[in-house]
C-alpha positions as CSV (number, residue, x, y, z in Angstrom):
1,M,100.6,129.1,68.4
2,T,99.1,125.9,70.1
3,R,101.2,126.4,73.6
4,L,100.6,130.0,74.1
5,P,97.1,129.3,76.3
6,V,100.3,126.9,78.6
7,L,102.4,130.3,79.3
8,L,99.2,132.3,80.0
9,G,97.6,130.0,82.5
10,T,101.4,130.1,84.0
11,G,101.8,133.4,83.6
12,L,98.6,134.0,85.4
13,A,99.2,131.1,88.8
14,I,102.5,132.6,88.7
15,L,101.3,136.6,89.0
16,I,99.1,135.1,91.7
17,V,100.8,132.9,93.7
18,L,102.9,136.5,94.4
19,Y,100.1,139.0,95.1
20,T,98.9,136.1,97.7
21,M,102.1,136.2,98.6
22,F,103.4,139.7,99.1
23,H,99.5,141.9,99.7
24,K,99.3,142.7,103.0
25,K,95.5,143.1,102.7
26,S,95.3,140.2,100.9
27,R,96.5,138.1,103.8
28,A,95.0,139.2,106.9
29,A,91.7,139.0,104.7
30,Y,91.8,135.6,104.2
31,R,90.4,133.3,106.7
32,M,91.2,128.9,106.0
33,R,87.9,127.4,107.3
34,E,88.0,124.8,110.3
35,I,89.1,120.8,108.7
36,G,87.5,118.7,111.6
37,G,90.4,116.2,111.3
38,L,93.2,119.8,111.4
39,K,91.5,119.5,114.7
40,A,91.6,116.4,116.1
41,V,95.3,116.5,115.6
42,E,95.9,118.0,119.4
43,E,93.4,115.7,120.5
44,A,95.3,112.2,119.2
45,I,98.3,113.0,120.5
46,G,96.8,114.5,124.0
47,R,94.9,111.4,124.1
48,A,98.2,109.3,123.8
49,T,100.8,111.8,126.4
50,E,98.0,110.1,128.2
51,M,97.3,107.2,127.8
52,A,100.8,106.5,128.3
53,R,100.4,104.5,124.7
54,P,102.3,105.1,121.0
55,I,101.6,107.5,117.8
56,L,101.4,105.4,114.7
57,F,102.1,107.3,111.5
58,T,102.5,106.2,108.6
59,P,102.5,107.4,104.4
60,G,100.7,104.6,102.9
61,W,102.4,102.1,100.3
62,G,101.6,104.3,97.2
63,G,103.5,106.6,97.0
64,D,107.4,108.1,96.8
65,I,109.1,110.9,98.1
66,Q,107.9,112.8,94.3
67,R,104.4,112.6,95.2
68,P,102.7,115.4,96.5
69,T,100.4,113.4,99.1
70,T,104.0,112.6,100.4
71,I,105.1,115.6,100.7
72,A,102.2,116.9,101.8
73,S,102.6,113.9,104.7
74,M,106.0,115.3,106.1
75,N,104.3,118.4,106.3
76,I,101.5,117.4,108.6
77,L,104.1,114.7,110.6
78,S,107.1,118.3,111.3
79,H,103.8,119.1,113.1
80,V,102.9,116.1,114.7
81,A,106.9,115.1,116.2
82,E,107.8,118.8,117.1
83,T,104.2,118.1,119.9
84,T,105.0,114.8,120.4
85,A,108.6,116.1,121.3
86,S,107.5,118.3,124.2
87,Y,105.0,115.8,125.3
88,D,107.4,113.1,125.4
89,C,105.2,110.6,124.4
90,P,106.9,107.7,122.1
91,L,106.0,108.0,117.7
92,V,106.7,105.9,114.9
93,Y,106.6,106.1,111.8
94,P,107.0,102.4,109.3
95,T,107.4,103.0,105.6
96,H,108.2,100.8,102.5
97,D,110.1,103.4,101.2
98,P,114.4,103.7,102.1
99,V,114.2,107.0,101.2
100,I,110.8,108.1,103.0
101,M,112.3,106.5,105.7
102,S,115.5,108.8,105.7
103,V,113.2,111.4,105.0
104,A,111.3,110.7,107.8
105,Q,113.8,110.3,110.2
106,E,115.7,114.1,109.0
107,V,111.4,115.6,109.5
108,V,111.3,114.1,112.8
109,K,115.0,115.1,114.2
110,G,114.4,118.2,112.8
111,S,111.0,118.7,115.1
112,Y,112.7,117.3,118.0
113,A,115.9,119.6,117.5
114,R,113.1,123.4,118.2
115,A,110.8,121.8,120.3
116,G,114.2,121.7,122.9
117,Y,114.4,118.3,122.8
118,P,116.8,116.8,120.4
119,D,117.7,114.0,123.2
120,R,114.3,112.9,122.7
121,F,115.0,112.0,119.5
122,R,114.7,107.6,118.4
123,E,116.0,107.0,115.0
124,D,115.3,103.5,115.0
125,D,111.2,104.4,115.5
126,I,110.7,105.6,112.5
127,R,111.4,102.2,110.3
128,Y,111.8,100.5,107.1
129,V,109.4,97.5,106.8
130,S,109.0,96.5,103.1
131,S,108.1,97.1,99.5
132,S,106.2,95.3,98.9
133,Q,101.9,96.1,99.6
134,F,101.0,93.3,101.8
135,G,103.8,92.6,103.3
136,Y,104.0,96.8,104.3
137,A,100.5,96.0,104.9
138,A,101.1,93.0,107.4
139,A,104.5,93.9,108.7
140,V,102.0,97.9,110.0
141,D,99.2,95.6,111.3
142,G,101.8,93.7,113.6
143,L,103.0,96.9,114.7
144,I,99.3,98.0,115.5
145,T,98.5,94.9,117.4
146,R,101.8,94.7,119.6
147,T,102.3,98.7,120.9
148,K,98.9,99.2,121.1
149,P,99.2,103.1,118.9
150,A,96.2,105.2,121.2
151,S,96.4,107.3,118.0
152,I,97.7,106.4,113.7
153,F,98.2,108.5,111.7
154,L,97.6,107.5,108.0
155,L,98.3,110.9,105.7
156,G,99.2,109.9,102.6
157,T,99.0,108.0,100.0
158,F,97.4,104.4,99.6
159,E,95.7,101.7,97.8
160,A,94.1,98.1,99.0
161,E,96.3,98.3,102.5
162,S,93.6,101.4,103.3
163,L,90.8,99.4,105.5
164,I,93.4,96.5,106.6
165,L,94.6,99.2,108.5
166,A,92.1,100.8,109.3
167,E,90.8,98.1,110.7
168,T,93.2,97.1,112.5
169,G,93.6,100.5,114.4
170,N,89.9,100.9,115.0
171,S,89.9,96.9,116.5
172,V,92.9,98.4,119.2
173,G,90.9,101.0,120.6
174,A,92.8,103.3,118.4
175,I,91.5,106.9,117.2
176,Q,92.2,107.7,113.7
177,I,93.3,110.2,110.7
178,A,93.3,109.1,107.7
179,G,94.2,111.9,104.4
180,T,94.3,110.7,101.0
181,D,94.3,112.0,97.7
182,S,93.0,108.4,95.8
183,T,88.4,108.9,95.7
184,I,88.6,105.1,95.4
185,Q,90.7,104.7,99.0
186,L,88.5,107.6,100.6
187,S,85.6,106.2,100.7
188,F,87.3,103.1,102.7
189,F,89.1,105.7,105.3
190,I,85.3,107.9,106.2
191,V,83.3,104.6,107.6
192,A,86.3,103.0,109.8
193,C,88.7,106.0,110.5
194,D,87.7,108.3,113.0
195,Y,88.3,112.0,111.1
196,T,89.2,111.4,107.3
197,L,91.4,115.0,105.2
198,I,88.9,114.7,101.5
199,G,91.1,115.2,99.1
200,E,92.8,119.1,98.3
201,E,92.0,119.7,103.0
202,L,95.3,117.3,103.1
203,F,97.7,119.9,100.5
204,A,96.1,122.3,103.4
205,A,96.7,120.9,106.6
206,S,100.3,121.5,106.6
207,G,99.2,125.4,106.2
208,Y,96.5,125.7,108.4
209,L,99.1,123.5,111.5
210,S,102.1,125.7,111.1
211,K,99.8,128.9,110.1
212,D,103.2,129.5,107.3
213,E,102.7,132.7,104.9
214,S,104.2,131.1,102.3
215,I,102.2,128.0,102.2
216,L,99.5,129.8,103.2
217,A,100.1,132.2,100.2
218,S,99.4,128.6,97.6
219,V,96.0,127.8,99.4
220,R,94.8,131.1,98.5
221,A,96.2,131.1,95.3
222,Q,94.6,128.4,94.3
223,D,91.2,129.1,95.9
224,I,91.5,132.1,93.3
225,L,92.9,130.5,90.7
226,K,89.4,127.6,91.0
227,V,86.9,131.1,90.5
228,A,89.0,131.6,88.1
229,I,88.7,128.7,85.8
230,A,84.8,128.4,87.2
231,L,84.3,132.1,85.8
232,F,86.3,131.0,82.1
233,I,83.6,127.5,82.2
234,L,80.7,129.5,82.6
235,V,81.7,132.9,80.0
236,A,82.6,129.8,78.2
237,A,79.4,127.5,77.9
238,V,77.4,130.5,77.6
239,W,79.3,132.2,75.0
240,A,79.1,128.5,73.1
241,T,75.2,128.2,73.3
242,I,75.0,131.9,72.5
243,N,77.2,131.4,69.0
244,P,78.2,127.6,68.4
245,D,80.1,128.5,65.5
246,S,83.1,129.9,67.3
247,T,86.2,128.2,68.5
248,W,87.5,130.9,70.8
249,W,86.5,129.3,73.4
250,R,88.2,125.5,72.7
251,F,91.7,126.7,73.2
């Protein structure tokens, strides 16, 4: 019985996801608000193309392939890579994890194939640099200083290296789009980058950019669940105030 609330909550979440995915009227009525950092993606890619300089995309040092932020970053990478393939704009992807490197290579390769330019894919542009935190930061800073990318995407899980990377990108005049779920590192990105995806905006980004119905359905489901949780907390707070001896709301 102690696990019953978890079962009910899981069942409710599954039903809401299925509803948002298959209910056509729900899909038609749903509209994602505009996110400044995601609107700037096309501008950042276009800027790099016009300046004949590369784009640098990195997922940070703090995550692995199982982290939600890394998976969200891969979804955005897919969209960015498909666009850079069309524009024939170099895309450099340094990472600290060999597994992330392998997955990123497949993601970029698939994106170039979908764009119709598989011959433009360069495997060496997606590279492993170092598993050491500040070794990774130094390697990425060196890439930024040497290649002088016109646009930098810092999307993933970042720790103490966040401000080091952002300041180096700022020093070469790159337009920077950053995003992470770390509340500590967000403050550094906000002051040093042009656009910052705050928290869950990073997870909604792939749906926003691709307009994929399955991804948008999960975003809709999250919104509905947030409203439901907020209402439950409100009702529980009112009930606990009126009848403090009751224990039903504590489960």
